[in-house]
Short mmCIF file of C-alpha atoms in Angstrom, two decimals:
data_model
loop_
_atom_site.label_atom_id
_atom_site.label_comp_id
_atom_site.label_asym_id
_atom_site.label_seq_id
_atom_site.Cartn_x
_atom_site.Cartn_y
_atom_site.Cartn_z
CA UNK A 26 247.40 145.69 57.16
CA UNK A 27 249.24 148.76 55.60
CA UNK A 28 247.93 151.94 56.74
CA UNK A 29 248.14 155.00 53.29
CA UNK A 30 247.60 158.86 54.11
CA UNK A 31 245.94 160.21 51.01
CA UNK A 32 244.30 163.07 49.65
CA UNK A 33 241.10 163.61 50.19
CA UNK A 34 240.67 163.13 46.05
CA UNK A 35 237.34 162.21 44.53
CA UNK A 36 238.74 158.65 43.71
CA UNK A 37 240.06 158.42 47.53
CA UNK A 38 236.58 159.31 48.72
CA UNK A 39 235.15 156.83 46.65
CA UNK A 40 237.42 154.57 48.34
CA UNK A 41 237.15 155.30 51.34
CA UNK A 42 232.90 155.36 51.00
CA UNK A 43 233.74 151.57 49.70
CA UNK A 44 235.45 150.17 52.64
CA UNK A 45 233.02 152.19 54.91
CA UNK A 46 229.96 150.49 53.02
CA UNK A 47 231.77 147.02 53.41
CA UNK A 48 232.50 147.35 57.31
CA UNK A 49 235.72 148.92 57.41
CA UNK A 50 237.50 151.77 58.96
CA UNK A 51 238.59 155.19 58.03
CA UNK A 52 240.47 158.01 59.36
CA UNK A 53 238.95 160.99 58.85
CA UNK A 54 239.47 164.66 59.37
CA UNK A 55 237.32 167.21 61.24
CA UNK A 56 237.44 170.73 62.36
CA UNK A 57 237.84 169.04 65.89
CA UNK A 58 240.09 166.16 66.27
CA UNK A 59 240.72 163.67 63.57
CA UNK A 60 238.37 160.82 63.89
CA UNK A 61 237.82 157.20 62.90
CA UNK A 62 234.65 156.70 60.60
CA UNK A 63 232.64 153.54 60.52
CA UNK A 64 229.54 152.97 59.17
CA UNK A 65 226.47 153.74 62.43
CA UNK A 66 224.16 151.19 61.04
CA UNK A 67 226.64 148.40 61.07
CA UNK A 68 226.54 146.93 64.45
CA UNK A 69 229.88 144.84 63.05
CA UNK A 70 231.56 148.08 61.98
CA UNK A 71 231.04 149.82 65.52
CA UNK A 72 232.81 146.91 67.15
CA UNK A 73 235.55 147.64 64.94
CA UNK A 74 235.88 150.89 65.92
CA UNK A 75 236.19 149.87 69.88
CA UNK A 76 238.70 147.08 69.24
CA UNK A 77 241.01 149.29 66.95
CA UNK A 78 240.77 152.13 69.52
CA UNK A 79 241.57 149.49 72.37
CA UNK A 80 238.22 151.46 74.18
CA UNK A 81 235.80 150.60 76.77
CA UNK A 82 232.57 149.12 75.17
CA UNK A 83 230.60 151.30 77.33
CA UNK A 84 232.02 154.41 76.03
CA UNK A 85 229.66 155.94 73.40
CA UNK A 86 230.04 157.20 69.99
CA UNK A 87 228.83 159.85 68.21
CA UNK A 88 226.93 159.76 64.84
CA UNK A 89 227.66 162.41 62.18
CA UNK A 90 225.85 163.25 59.02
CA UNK A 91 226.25 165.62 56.11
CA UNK A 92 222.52 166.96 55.96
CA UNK A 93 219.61 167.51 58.18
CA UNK A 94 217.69 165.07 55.84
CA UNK A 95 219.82 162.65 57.53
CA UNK A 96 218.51 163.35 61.18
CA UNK A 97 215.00 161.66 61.10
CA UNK A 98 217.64 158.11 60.71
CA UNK A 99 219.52 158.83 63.42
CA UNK A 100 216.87 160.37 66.27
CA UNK A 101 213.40 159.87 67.48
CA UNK A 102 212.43 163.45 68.01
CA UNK A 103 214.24 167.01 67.39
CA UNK A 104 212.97 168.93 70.74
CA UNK A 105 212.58 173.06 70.35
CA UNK A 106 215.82 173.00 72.60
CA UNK A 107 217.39 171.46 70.03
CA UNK A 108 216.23 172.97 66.87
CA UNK A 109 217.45 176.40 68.48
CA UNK A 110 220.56 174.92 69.07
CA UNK A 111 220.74 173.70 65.25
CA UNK A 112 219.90 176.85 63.74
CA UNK A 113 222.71 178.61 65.75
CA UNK A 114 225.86 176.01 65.48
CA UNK A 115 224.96 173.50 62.67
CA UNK A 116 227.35 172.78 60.75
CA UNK A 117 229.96 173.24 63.57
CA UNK A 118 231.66 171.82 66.23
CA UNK A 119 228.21 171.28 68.22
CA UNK A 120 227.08 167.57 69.69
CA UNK A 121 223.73 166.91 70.88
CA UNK A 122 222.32 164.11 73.21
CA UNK A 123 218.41 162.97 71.84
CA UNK A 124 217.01 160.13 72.04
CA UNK A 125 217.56 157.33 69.03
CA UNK A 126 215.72 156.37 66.47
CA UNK A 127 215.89 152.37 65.73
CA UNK A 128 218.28 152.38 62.88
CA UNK A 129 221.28 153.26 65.61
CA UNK A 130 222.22 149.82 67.06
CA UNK A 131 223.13 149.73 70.63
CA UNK A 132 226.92 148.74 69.45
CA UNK A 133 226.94 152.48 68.66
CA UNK A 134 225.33 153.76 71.85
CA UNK A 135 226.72 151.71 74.43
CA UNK A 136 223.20 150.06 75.20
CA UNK A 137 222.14 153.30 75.58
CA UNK A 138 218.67 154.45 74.76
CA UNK A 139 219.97 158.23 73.85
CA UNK A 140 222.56 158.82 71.01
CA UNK A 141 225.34 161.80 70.40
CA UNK A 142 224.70 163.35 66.68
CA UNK A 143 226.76 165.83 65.33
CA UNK A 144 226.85 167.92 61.57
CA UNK A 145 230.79 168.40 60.71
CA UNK A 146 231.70 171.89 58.96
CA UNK A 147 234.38 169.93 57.58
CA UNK A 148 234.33 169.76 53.85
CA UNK A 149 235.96 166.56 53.74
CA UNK A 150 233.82 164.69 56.61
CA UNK A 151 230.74 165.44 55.01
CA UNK A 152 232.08 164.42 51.43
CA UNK A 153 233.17 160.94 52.90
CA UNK A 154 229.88 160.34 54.55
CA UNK A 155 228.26 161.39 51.21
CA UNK A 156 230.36 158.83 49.56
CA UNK A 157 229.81 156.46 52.27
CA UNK A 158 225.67 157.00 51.97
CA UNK A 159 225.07 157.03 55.64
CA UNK A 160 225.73 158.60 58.71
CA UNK A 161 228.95 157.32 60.71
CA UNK A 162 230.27 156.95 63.61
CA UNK A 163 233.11 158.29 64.50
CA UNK A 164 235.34 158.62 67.44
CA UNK A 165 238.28 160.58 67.42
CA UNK A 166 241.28 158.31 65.75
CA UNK A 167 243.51 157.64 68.80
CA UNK A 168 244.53 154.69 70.51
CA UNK A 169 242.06 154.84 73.89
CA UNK A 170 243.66 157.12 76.85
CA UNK A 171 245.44 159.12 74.83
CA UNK A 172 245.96 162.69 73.50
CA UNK A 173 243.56 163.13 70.27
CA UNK A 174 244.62 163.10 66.69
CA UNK A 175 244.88 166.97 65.15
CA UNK A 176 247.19 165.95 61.84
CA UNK A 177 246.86 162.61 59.48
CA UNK A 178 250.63 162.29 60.56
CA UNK A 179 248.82 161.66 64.41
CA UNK A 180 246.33 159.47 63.24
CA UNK A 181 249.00 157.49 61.54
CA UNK A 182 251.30 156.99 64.65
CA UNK A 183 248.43 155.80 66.35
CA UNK A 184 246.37 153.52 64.04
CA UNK A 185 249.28 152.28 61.37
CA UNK A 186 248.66 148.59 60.66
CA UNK A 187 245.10 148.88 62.39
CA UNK A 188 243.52 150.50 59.31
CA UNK A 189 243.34 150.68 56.14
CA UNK A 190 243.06 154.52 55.14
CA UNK A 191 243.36 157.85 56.76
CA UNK A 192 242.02 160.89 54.34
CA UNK A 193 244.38 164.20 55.31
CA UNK A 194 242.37 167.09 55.73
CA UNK A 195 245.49 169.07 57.34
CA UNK A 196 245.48 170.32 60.90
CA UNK A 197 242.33 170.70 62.26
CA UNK A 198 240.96 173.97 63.45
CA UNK A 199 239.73 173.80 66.64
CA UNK A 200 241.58 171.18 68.18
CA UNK A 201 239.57 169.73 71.02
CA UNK A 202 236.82 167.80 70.39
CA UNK A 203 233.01 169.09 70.01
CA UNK A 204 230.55 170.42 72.55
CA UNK A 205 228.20 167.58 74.14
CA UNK A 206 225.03 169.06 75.53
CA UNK A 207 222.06 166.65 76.73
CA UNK A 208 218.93 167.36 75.49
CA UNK A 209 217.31 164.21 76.00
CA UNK A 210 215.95 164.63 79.03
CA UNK A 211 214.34 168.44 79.24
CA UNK A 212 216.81 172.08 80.15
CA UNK A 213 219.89 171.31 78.60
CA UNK A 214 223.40 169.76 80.50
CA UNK A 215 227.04 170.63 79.49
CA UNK A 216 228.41 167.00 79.27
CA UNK A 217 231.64 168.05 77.37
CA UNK A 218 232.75 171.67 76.99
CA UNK A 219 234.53 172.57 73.41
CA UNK A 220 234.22 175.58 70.86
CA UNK A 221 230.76 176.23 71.10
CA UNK A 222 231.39 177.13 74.81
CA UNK A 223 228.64 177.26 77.65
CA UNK A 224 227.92 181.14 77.16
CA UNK A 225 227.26 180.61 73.72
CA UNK A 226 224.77 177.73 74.49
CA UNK A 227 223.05 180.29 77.08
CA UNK A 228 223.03 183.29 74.79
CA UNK A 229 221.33 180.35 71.78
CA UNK A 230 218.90 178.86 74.42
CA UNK A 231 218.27 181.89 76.47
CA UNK A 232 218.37 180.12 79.38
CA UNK A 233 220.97 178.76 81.67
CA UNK A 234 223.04 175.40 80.63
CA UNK A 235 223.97 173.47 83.88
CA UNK A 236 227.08 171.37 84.05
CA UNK A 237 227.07 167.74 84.11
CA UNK A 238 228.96 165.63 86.39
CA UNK A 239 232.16 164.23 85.31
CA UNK A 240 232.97 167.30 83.64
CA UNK A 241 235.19 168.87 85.95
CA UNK A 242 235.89 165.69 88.12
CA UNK A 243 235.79 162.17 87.73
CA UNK A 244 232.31 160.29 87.30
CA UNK A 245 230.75 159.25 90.28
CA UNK A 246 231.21 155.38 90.10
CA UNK A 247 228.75 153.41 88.94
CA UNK A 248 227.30 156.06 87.13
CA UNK A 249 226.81 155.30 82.83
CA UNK A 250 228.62 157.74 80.51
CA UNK A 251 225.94 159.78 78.50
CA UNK A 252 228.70 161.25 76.49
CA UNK A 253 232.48 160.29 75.31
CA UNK A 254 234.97 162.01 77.91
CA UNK A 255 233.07 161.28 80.76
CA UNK A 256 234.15 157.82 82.06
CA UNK A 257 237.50 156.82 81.41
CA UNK A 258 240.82 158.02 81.45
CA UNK A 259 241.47 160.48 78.56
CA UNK A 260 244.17 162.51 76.31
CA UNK A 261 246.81 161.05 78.27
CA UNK A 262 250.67 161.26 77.11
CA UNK A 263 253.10 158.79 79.11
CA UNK A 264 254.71 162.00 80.34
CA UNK A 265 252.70 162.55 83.85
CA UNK A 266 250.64 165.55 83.77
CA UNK A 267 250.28 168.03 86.69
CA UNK A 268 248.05 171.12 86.27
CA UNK A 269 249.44 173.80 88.03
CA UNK A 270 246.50 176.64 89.24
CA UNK A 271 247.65 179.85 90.73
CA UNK A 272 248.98 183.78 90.09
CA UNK A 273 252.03 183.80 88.09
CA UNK A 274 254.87 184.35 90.50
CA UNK A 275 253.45 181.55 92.89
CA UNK A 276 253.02 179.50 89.87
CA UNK A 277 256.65 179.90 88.61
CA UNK A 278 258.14 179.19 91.66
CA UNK A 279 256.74 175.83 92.20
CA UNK A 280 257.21 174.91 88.88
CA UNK A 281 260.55 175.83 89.05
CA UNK A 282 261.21 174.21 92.75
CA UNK A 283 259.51 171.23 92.30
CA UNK A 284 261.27 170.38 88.14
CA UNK A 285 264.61 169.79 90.08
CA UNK A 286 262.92 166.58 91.71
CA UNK A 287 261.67 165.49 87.86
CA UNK A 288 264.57 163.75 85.10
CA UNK A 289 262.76 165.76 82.04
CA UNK A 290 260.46 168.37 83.06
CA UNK A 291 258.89 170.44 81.07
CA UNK A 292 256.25 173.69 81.36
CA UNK A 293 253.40 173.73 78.85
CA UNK A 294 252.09 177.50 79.16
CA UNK A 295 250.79 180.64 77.41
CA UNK A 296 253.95 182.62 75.51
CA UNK A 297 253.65 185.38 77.41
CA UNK A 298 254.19 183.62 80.79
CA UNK A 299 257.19 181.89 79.24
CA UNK A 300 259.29 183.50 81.02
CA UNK A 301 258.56 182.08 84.84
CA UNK A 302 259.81 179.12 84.91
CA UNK A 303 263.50 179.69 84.38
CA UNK A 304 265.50 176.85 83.24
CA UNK A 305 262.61 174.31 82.68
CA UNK A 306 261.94 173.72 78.72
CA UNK A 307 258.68 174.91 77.45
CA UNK A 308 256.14 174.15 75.34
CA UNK A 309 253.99 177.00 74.13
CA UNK A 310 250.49 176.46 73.90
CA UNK A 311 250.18 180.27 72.02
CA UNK A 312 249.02 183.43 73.42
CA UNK A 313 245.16 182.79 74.03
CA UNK A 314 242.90 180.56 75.27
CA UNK A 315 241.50 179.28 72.15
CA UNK A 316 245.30 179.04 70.99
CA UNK A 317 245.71 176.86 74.37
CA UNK A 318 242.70 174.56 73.03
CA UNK A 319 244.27 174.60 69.28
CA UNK A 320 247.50 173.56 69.96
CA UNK A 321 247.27 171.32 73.38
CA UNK A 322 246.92 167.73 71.90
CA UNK A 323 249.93 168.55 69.91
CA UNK A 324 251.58 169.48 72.63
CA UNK A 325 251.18 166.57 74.53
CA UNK A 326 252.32 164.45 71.67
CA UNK A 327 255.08 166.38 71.67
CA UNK A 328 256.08 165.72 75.31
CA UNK A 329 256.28 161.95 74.86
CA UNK A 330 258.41 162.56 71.45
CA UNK A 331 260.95 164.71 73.05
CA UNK A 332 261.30 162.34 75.71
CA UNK A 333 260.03 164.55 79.07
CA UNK A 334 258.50 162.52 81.65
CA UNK A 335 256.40 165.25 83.44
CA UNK A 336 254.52 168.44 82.29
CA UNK A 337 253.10 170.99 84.34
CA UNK A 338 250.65 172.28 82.98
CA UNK A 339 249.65 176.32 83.23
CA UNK A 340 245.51 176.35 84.09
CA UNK A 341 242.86 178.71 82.95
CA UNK A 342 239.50 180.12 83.86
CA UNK A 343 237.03 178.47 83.78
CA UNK A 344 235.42 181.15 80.73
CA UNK A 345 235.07 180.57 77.58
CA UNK A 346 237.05 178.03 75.80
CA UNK A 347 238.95 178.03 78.76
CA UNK A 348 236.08 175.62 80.50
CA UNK A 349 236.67 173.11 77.69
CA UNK A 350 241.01 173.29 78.21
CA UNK A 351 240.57 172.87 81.76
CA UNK A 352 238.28 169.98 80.82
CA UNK A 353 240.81 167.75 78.78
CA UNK A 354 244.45 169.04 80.37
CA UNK A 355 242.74 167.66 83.80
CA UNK A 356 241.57 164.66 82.94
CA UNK A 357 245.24 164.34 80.91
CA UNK A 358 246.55 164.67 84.41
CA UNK A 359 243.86 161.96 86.17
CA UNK A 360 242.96 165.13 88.29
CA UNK A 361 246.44 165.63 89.62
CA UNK A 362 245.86 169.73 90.46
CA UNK A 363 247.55 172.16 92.20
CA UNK A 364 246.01 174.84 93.67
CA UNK A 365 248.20 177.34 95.23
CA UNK A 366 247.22 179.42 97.61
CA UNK A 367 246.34 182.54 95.16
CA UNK A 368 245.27 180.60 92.67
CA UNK A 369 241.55 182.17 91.11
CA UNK A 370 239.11 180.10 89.54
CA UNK A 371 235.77 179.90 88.82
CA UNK A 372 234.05 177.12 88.67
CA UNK A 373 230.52 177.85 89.58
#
């Protein structure tokens, strides 16, 4: 199968809205991560989705749709939690857990009885599922395990010969992908931290948002992923990852100490702490938090395509967007921290 990158024209929608309506696969942009649309009502066309992505059949997806007409299809019920939670973040980079209504097949939900909805702010994603005429499901477009898709050039590496079209919306602007808060089941749960961060969820809900588990370490076993980024091994370049947690001088001096041992190291860190680890090659990941969150999937492309073979990564608090970076660059790692002895976090 040839993979094209085109324009997100009106004739490439309609396009793309064909092979969606017939069972196929498109890549499709977000203001998250790029991801990889199939139809949600087509048990065939969810299966798809897993075998292209090479991912767990018990990982679920989550269903996005262009208008809230759309949500009596997808859900059972639209709790006041929720409904405050619309009104502040919808369209946006917001997930919610609820429970399904029947036209979501189980292919979708990983036998679930709850399902993940989203409503893009993307222009482009809620064209294509107005072309398409339903709500899809969509991923984001990587091969399973590794770092998400932020450019149609990304989507490309990953997916080429796997499907058929990827519309290129240009970089996406928040680069991690969305919020996942649980409503299902009463006060709302943090399942995945992103741009609508946990103090924004408080100030919306007026109430306090707990934190799931598997959020800031691994999923206790045998327990079933509510959410995608909960179970499996995730954003993952072959470069090993090691996050590094501490005050800047202690910081740079294991970095640089410990980079003699690697062949390629490499330091991915905020520009202004450039400067502490010497000799070791750097990858910026900007000068703020939400710049860290922006630009870190690129950077860990970038790793594997420059050849280094570890990165140690600079952590953040746990505030803000930092909650969601900490999220993804330690799971990138398979929990492989470092906490020096003045390191400062907070993860209550």
């Amino acid at each position: 199968m040839e993979t094209r990158i085109c324009p997100p024209t009106e004739e490439n929608l309609r396009l793309a809205g064909e092979i969606l309506r017939a069972g196929g696969l498109v890549g499709m942009p977000t203001e998250t991560v790029y991801g990889l649309a199939a139809d949600a009502t087509n048990p065939k066309a969810a299966l798809s989705v897993f075998a292209a992505k090479g991912r767990p059949a018990d990982n679920p997806l989550i269903v996005h749709i262009s208008d809230l007409s759309q949500l009596p299809g997808v859900v059972r019920q639209v709790p006041e939690r929720a409904k405050k939670l619309l009104s502040a973040f919808w369209p946006g980079p917001l997930t919610m857990i609820l429970e399904k209504a029947p036209a979501i097949p189980a292919e979708v939900t990983a036998g679930l009885d709850t399902v993940a909805v989203r409503f893009p702010v993307h222009p482009v994603a809620r064209a294509l599922i107005d072309a398409a005429g339903r709500p899809l499901a969509a991923p984001s477009a990587n091969l399973s395990g590794r770092p998400s898709t932020t450019t149609a050039e990304h989507v490309l590496h990953d997916l080429q010969g796997r499907i058929p079209l990827i519309l290129d919306g240009g970089p996406c602007q928040v680069g991690l992908e969305s919020t996942v808060v649980d409503l299902s089941r009463g006060p709302a749960v943090l399942l995945r931290p992103g741009g609508v961060t946990r103090e924004m969820l408080e100030a919306a809900l007026g109430e306090p948002v707990a934190l799931g588990k598997g959020v800031m370490e691994p999923l206790p076993e045998g327990e079933k992923a509510l959410s995608p980024g909960l179970k499996h091994r995730h954003y993952a370049p072959r470069a090993q990852v090691v996050v590094v947690l501490g005050g800047d001088a202690a910081r740079g001096a294991y970095v640089r100490a410990h980079a003699r041992e690697d062949a390629r190291p490499c330091a991915l860190c905020l520009e202004k702490n450039r400067g502490l680890y010497g000799e070791v090659p750097v990858l910026s990941a900007g000068s703020t938090p939400e710049d860290y969150a922006h630009n870190l999937f690129a950077a860990l492309r970038a790793a594997d395509e420059k050849g280094y073979t570890r990165v140690y990564a600079e952590g953040l608090d746990l505030a803000g967007v930092g909650l969601a970076v900490m999220n993804r660059v330690e799971r990138a790692a398979g929990f492989t921290v470092v906490r020096l002895d003045d390191a400062k976090e907070d993860r209550a």
